[in-house]
PDB file of C-alpha atoms and ligand atoms in Angstrom:
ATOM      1  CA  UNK A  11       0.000   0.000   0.000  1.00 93.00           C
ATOM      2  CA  UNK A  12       1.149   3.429  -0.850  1.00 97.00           C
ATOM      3  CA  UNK A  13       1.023   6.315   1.343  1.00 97.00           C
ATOM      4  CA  UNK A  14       1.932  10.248   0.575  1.00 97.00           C
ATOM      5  CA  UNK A  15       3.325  12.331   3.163  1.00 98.00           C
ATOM      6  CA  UNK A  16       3.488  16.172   2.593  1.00 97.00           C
ATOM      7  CA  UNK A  17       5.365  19.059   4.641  1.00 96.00           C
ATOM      8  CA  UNK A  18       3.985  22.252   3.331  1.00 93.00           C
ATOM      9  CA  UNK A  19       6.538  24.495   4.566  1.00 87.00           C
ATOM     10  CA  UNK A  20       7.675  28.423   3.891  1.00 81.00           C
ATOM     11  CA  UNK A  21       9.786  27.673   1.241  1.00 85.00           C
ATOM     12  CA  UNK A  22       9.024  23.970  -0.316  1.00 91.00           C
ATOM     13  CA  UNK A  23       6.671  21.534  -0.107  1.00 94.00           C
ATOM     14  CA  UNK A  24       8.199  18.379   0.168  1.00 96.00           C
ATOM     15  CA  UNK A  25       6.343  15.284  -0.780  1.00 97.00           C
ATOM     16  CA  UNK A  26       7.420  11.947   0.468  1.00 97.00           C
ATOM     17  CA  UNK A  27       6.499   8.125  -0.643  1.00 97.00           C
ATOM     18  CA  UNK A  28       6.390   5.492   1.660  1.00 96.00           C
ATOM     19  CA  UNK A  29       5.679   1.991  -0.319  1.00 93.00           C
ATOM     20  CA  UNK A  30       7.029  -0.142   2.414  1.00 86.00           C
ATOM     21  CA  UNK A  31       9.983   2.077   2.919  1.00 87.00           C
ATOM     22  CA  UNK A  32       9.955   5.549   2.225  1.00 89.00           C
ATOM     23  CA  UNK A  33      11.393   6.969  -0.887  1.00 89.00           C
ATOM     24  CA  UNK A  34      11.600  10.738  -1.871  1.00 84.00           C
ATOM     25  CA  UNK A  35       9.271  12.281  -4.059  1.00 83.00           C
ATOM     26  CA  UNK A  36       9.891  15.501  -4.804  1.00 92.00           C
ATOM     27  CA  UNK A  37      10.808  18.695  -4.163  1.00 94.00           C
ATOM     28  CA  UNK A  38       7.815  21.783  -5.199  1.00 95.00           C
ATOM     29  CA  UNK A  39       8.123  25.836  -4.585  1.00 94.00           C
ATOM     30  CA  UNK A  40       5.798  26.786  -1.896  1.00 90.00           C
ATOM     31  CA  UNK A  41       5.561  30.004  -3.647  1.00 90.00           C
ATOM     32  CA  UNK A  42       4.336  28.376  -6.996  1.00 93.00           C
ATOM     33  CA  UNK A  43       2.555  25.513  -6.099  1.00 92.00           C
ATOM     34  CA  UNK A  44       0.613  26.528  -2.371  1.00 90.00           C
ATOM     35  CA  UNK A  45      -2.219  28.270  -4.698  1.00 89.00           C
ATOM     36  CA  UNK A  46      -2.576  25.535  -6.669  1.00 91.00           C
ATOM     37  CA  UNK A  47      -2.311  22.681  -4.308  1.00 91.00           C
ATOM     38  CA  UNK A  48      -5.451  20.812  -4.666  1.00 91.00           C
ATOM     39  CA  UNK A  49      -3.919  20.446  -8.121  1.00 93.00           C
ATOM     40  CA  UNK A  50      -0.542  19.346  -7.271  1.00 94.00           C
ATOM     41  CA  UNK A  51      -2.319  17.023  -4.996  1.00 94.00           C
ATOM     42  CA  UNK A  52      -3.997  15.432  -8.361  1.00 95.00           C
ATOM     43  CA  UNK A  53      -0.856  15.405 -10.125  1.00 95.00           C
ATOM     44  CA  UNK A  54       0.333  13.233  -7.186  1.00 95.00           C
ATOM     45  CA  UNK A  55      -2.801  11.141  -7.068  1.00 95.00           C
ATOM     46  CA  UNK A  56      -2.250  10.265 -10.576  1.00 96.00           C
ATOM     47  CA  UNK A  57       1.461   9.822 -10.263  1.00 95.00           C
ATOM     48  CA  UNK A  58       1.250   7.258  -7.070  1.00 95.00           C
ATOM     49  CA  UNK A  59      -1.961   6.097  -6.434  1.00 96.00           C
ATOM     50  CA  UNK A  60      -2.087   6.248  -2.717  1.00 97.00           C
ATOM     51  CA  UNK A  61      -4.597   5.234  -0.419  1.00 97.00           C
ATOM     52  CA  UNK A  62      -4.448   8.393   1.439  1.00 97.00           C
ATOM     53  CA  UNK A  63      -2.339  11.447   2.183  1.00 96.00           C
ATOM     54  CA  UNK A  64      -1.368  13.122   5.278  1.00 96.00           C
ATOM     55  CA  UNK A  65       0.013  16.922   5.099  1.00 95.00           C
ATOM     56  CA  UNK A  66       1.776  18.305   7.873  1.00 95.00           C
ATOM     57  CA  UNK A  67       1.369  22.410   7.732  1.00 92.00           C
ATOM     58  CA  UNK A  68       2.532  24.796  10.585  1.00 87.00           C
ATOM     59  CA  UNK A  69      -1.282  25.523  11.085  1.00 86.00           C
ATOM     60  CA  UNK A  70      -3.576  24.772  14.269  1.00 86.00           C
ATOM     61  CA  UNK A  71      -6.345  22.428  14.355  1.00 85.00           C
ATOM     62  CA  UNK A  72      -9.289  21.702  16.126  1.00 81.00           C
ATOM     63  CA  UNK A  73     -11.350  18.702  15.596  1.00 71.00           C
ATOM     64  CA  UNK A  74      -9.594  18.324  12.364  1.00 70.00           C
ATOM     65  CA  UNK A  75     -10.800  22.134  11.176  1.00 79.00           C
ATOM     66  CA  UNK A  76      -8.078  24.454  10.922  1.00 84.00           C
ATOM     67  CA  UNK A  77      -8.270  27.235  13.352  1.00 82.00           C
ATOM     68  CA  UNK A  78      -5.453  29.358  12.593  1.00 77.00           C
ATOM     69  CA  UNK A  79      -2.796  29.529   9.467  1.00 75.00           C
ATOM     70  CA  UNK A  80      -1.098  32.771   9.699  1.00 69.00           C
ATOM     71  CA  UNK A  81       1.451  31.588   7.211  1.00 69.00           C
ATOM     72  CA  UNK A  82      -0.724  29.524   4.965  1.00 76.00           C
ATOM     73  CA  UNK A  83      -3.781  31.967   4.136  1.00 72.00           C
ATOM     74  CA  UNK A  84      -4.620  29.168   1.148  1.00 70.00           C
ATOM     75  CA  UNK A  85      -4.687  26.263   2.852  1.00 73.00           C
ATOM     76  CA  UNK A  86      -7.419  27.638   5.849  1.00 66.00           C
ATOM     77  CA  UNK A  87     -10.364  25.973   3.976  1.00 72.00           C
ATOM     78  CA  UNK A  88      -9.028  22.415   3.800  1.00 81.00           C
ATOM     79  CA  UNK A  89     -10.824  19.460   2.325  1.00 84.00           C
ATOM     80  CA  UNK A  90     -10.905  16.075   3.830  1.00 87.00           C
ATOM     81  CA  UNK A  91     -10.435  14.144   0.557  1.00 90.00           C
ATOM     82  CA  UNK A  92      -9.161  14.774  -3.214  1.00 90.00           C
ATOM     83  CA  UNK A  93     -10.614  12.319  -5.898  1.00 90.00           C
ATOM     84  CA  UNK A  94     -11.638   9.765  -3.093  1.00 93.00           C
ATOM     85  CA  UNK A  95      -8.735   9.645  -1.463  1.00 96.00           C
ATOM     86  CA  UNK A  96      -8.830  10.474   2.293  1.00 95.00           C
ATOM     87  CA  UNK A  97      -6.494  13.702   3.301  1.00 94.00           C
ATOM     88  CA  UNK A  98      -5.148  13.575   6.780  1.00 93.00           C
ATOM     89  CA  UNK A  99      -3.965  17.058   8.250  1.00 92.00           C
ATOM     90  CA  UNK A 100      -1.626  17.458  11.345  1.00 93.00           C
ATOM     91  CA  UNK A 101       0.529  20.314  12.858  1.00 93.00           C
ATOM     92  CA  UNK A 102       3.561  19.999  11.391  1.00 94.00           C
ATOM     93  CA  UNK A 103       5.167  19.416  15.045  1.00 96.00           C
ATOM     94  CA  UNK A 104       2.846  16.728  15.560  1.00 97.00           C
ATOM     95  CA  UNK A 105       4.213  15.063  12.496  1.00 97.00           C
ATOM     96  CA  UNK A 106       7.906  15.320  13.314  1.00 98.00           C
ATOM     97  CA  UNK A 107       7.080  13.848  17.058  1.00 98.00           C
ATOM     98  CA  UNK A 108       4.990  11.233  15.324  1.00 98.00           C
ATOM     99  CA  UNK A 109       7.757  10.409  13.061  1.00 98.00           C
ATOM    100  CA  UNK A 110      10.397  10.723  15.734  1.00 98.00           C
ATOM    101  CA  UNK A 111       8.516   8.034  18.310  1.00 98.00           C
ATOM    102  CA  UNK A 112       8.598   5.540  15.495  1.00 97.00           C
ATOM    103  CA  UNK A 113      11.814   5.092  14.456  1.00 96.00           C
ATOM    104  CA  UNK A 114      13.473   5.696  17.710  1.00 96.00           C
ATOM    105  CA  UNK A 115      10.817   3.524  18.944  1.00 97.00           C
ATOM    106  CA  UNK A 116       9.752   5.808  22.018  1.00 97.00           C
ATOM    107  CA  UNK A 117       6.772   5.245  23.888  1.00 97.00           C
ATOM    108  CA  UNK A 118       6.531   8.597  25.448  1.00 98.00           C
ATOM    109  CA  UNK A 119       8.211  11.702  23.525  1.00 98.00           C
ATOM    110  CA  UNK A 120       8.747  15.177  23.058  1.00 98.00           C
ATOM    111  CA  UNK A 121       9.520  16.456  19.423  1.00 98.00           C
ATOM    112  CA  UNK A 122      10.713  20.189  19.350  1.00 98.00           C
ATOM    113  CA  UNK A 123      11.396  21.881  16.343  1.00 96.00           C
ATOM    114  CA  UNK A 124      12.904  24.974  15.601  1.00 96.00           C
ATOM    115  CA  UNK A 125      13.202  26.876  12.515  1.00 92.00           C
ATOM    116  CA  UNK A 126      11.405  30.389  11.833  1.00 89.00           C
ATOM    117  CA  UNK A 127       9.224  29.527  15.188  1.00 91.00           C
ATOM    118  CA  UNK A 128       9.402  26.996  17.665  1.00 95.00           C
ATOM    119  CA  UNK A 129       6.711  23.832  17.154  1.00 94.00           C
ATOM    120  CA  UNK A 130       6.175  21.121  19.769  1.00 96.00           C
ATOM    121  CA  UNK A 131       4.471  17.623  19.823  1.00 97.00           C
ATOM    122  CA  UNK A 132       3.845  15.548  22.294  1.00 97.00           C
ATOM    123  CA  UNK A 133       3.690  11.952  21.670  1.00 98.00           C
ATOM    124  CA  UNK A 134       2.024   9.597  25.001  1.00 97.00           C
ATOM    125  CA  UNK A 135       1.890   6.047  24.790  1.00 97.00           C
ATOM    126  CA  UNK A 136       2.481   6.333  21.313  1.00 95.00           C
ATOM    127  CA  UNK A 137       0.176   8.539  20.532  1.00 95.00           C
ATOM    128  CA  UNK A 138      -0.141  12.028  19.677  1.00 95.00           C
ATOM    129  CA  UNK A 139      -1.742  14.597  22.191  1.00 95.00           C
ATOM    130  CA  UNK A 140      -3.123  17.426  20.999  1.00 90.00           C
ATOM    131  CA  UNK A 141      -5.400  18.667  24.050  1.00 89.00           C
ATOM    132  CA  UNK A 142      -8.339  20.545  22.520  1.00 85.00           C
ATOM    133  CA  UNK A 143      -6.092  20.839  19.380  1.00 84.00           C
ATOM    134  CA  UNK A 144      -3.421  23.480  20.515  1.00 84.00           C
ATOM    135  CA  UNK A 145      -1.445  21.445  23.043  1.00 89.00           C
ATOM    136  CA  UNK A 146       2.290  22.389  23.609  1.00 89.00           C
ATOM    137  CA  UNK A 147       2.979  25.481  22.443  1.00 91.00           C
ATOM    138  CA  UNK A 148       6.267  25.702  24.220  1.00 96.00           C
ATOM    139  CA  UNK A 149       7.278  28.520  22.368  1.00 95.00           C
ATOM    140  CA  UNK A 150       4.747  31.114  23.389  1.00 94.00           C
ATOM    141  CA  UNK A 151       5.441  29.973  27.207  1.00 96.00           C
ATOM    142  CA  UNK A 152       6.233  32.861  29.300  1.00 97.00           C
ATOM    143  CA  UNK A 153       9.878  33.028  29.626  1.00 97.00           C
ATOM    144  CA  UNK A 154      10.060  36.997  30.631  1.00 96.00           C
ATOM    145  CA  UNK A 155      10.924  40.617  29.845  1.00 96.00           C
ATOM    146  CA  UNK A 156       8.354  42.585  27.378  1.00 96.00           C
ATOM    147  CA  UNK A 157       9.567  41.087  23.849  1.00 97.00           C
ATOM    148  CA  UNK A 158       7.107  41.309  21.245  1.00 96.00           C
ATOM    149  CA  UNK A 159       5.891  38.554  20.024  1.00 94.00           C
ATOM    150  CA  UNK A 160       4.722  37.425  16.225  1.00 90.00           C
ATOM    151  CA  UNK A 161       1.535  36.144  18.021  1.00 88.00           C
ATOM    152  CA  UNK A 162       0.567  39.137  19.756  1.00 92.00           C
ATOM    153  CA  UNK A 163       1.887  38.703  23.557  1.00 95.00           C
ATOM    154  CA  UNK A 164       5.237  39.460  25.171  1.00 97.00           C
ATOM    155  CA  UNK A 165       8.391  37.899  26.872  1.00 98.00           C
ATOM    156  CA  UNK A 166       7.641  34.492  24.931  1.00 97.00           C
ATOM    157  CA  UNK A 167      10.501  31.820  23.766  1.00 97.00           C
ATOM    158  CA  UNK A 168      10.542  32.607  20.283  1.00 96.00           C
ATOM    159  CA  UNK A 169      10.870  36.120  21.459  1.00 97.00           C
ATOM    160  CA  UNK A 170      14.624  35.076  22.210  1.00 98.00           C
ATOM    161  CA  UNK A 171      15.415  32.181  20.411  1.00 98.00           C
ATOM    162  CA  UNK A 172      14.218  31.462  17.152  1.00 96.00           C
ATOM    163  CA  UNK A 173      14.497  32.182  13.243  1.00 94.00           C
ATOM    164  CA  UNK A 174      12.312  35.397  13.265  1.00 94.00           C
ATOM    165  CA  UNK A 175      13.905  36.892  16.363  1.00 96.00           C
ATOM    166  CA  UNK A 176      17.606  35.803  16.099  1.00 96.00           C
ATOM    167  CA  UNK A 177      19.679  38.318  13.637  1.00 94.00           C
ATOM    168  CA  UNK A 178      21.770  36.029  12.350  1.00 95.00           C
ATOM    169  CA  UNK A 179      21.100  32.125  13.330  1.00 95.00           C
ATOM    170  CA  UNK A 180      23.678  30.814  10.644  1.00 94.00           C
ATOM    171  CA  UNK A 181      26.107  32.463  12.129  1.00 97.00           C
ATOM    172  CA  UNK A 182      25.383  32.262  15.866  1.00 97.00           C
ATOM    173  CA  UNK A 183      25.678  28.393  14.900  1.00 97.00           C
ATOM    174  CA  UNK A 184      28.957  28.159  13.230  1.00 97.00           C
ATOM    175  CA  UNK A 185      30.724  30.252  15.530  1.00 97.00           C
ATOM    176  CA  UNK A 186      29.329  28.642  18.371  1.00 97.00           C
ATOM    177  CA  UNK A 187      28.086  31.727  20.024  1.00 98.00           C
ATOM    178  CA  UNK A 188      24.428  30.740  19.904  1.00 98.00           C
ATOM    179  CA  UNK A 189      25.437  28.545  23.405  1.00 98.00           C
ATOM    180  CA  UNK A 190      26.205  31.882  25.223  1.00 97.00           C
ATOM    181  CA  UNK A 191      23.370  33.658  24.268  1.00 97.00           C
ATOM    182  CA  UNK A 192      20.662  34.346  26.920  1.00 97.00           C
ATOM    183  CA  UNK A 193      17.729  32.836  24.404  1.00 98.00           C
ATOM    184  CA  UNK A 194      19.406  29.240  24.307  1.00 98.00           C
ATOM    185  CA  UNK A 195      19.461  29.057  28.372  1.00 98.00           C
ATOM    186  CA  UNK A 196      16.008  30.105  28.208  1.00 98.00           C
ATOM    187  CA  UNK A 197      15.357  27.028  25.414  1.00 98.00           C
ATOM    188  CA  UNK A 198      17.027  24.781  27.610  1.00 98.00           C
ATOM    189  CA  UNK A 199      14.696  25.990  30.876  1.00 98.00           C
ATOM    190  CA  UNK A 200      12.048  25.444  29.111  1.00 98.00           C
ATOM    191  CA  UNK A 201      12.491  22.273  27.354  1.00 98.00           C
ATOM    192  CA  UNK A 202      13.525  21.370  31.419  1.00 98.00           C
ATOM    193  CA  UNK A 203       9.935  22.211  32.064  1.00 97.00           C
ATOM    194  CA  UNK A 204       8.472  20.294  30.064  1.00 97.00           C
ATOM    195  CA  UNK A 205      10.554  17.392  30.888  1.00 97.00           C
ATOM    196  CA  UNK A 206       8.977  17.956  34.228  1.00 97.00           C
ATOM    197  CA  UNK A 207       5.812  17.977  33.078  1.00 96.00           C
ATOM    198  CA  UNK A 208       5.328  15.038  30.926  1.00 96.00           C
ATOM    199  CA  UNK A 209       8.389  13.143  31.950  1.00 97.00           C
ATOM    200  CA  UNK A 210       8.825  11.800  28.162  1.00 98.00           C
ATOM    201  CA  UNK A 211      12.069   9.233  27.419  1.00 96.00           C
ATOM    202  CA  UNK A 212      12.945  10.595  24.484  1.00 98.00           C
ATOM    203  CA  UNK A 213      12.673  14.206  23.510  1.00 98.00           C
ATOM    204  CA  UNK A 214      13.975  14.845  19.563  1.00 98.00           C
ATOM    205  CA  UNK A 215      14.821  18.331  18.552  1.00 98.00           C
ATOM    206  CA  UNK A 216      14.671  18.999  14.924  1.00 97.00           C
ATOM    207  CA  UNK A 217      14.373  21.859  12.126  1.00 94.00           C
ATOM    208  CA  UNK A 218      16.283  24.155  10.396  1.00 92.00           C
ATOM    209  CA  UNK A 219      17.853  25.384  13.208  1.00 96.00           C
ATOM    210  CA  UNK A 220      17.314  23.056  15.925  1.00 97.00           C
ATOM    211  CA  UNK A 221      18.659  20.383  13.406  1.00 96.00           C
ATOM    212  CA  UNK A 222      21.751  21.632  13.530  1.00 97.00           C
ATOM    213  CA  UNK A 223      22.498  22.337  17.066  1.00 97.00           C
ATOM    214  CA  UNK A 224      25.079  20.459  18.809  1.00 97.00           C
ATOM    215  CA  UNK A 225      23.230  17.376  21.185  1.00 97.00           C
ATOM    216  CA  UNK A 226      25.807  17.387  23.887  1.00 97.00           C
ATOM    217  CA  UNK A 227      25.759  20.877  24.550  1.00 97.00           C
ATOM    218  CA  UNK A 228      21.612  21.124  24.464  1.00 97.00           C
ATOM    219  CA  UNK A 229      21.236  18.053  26.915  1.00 97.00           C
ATOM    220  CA  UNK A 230      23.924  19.675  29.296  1.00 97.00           C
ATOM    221  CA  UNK A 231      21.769  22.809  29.003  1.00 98.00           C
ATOM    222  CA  UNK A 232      18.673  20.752  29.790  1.00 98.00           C
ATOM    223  CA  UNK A 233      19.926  18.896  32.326  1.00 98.00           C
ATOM    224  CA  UNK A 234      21.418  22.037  34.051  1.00 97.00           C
ATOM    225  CA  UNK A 235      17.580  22.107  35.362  1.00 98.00           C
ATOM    226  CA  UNK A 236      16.158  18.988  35.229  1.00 97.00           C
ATOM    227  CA  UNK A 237      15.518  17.361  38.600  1.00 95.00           C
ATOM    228  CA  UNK A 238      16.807  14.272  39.610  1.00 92.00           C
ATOM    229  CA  UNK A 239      15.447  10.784  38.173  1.00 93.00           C
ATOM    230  CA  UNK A 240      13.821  12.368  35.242  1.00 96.00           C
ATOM    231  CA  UNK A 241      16.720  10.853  32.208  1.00 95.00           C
ATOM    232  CA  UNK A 242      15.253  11.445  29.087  1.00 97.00           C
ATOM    233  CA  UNK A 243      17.631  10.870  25.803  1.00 97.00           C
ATOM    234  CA  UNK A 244      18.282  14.152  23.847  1.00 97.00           C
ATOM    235  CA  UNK A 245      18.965  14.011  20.050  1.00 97.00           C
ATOM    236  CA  UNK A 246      19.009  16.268  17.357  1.00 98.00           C
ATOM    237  CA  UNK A 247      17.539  15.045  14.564  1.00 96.00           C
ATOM    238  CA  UNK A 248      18.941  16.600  11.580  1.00 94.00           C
ATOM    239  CA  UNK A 249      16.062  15.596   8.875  1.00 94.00           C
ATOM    240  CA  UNK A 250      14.809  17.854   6.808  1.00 93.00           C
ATOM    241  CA  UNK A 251      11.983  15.314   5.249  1.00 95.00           C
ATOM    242  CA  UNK A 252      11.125  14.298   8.964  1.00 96.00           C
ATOM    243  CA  UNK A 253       7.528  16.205   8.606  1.00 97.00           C
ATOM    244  CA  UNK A 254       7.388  14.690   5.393  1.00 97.00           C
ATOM    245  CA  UNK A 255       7.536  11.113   6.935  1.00 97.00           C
ATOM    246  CA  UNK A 256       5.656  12.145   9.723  1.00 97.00           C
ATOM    247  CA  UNK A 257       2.689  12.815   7.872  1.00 97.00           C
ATOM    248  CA  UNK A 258       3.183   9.336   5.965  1.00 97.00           C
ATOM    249  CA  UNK A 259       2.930   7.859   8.878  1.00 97.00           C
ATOM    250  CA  UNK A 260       0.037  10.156  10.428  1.00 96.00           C
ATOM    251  CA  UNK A 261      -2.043   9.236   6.696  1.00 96.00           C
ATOM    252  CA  UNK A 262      -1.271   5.161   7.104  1.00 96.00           C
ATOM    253  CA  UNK A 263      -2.255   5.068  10.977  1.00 95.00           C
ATOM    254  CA  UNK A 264      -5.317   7.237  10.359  1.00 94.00           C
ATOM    255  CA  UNK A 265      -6.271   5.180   7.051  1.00 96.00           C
ATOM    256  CA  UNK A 266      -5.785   1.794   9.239  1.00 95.00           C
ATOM    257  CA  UNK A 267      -7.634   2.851  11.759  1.00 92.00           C
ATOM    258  CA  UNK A 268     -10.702   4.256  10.158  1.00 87.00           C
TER     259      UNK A 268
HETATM  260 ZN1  LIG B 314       4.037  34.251  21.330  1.00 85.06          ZN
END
């Protein structure tokens, strides 16, 4: 059985096949093809002849409706199938934790990743919580000060660490500065947190800049605050089609268990 899994991000979409294992698809312009996507969906249809898709989006659900895509205007009135063929949507967070509890084969996980913002998915018992839809939005916690922030408040995460609010993140890595800044100690207090809170084994960091941070130096941060007995693993994974996989997985589980 065929699956599609599709990570509509800023810049590309990237679509992924799985047909046992996965294989890459292809790479489309976000810019080009997010207007036209129910049509890129039918070129895909034709192409692979899946039994269903799952998209992973950095959008906000609710019972499956889309509450809130401030990136993704197009994509707000989303259909449930194309042709037949059932469409599963997630968070794109969701789809990377997803992804991450099956191949490390966690139970219990946290999946952070961090690119332009900062998304988070929780994965229990291998399963993904979503709480009324919006669960773990660790990067609008309140960390402090009066930062603005993209979604309206102050003093949150992505206020100090993240792609929209870091001048130059390439650089910060490379040089290894981004450790001594005050925004990565606040990262690592609240990843700590959440530790706390859901006391996952496994918690994955991933994206375009979370990808590339250095493990060792992110679970020393974390475990700078961590109590005692709580010994989760900490790994960067450095994936860019990890959404894309995610959502393969999030469209065969959903299809199986319809
Ligand atoms: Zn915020």
């Amino acid at each position: 059985m065929v699956f599609l899994g599709i990570d509509v991000g800023g810049t590309n979409i990237d679509v992924v096949v799985m047909d046992g294992e996965f294989e890459v698809g292809n790479v489309f312009s976000t810019k080009v093809y997010l207007p036209r996507f129910y049509e890129l969906l039918d070129k895909l249809l034709s192409t692979y002849k899946p039994k269903a898709i799952g998209v992973g989006a950095a959008m906000w659900f609710r019972d499956n409706k889309p509450v809130k895509a401030p990136n993704l205007p197009e994509l707000i009135d989303v259909r449930g199938t194309i042709s037949n063929t059932p469409i599963f949507w997630d968070n794109d967070a969701n789809c990377f934790a997803l992804y991450c509890s099956i191949v490390e084969d966690a139970r219990n996980l946290l999946g952070i990743t961090i690119g332009t913002g900062i998304g988070c998915g929780i994965v229990v018992d291998k399963n993904v919580v979503r709480g009324g839809g919006l669960a773990c939005e660790i990067g609008h916690i309140f960390v402090g000060g009066r930062k603005k922030c993209v979604c309206g408040g102050h003093g949150h995460l992505e206020c100090y660490f993240s792609g929209w609010s870091l001048k130059n993140p390439e650089e910060l890595i490379k040089s290894g500065k981004i450790y001594k800044i005050k925004g990565f100690n606040l990262l690592c207090k609240a990843i700590a947190n959440a530790v706390m809170l859901l006391d996952p084994d496994f918690v994955a960091i991933g994206g375009r800049i979370g990808g590339r941070l250095n493990g060792k130096k992110l679970k020393n941060g974390i475990y700078e605050y961590v109590m005692p007995h709580f010994n989760p693993e900490i790994k960067i994974v450095n994936d860019p089609l990890a959404v894309a996989k995610g959502a393969c997985y999030l469209a065969k589980l959903s299809y199986q268990s319809r």
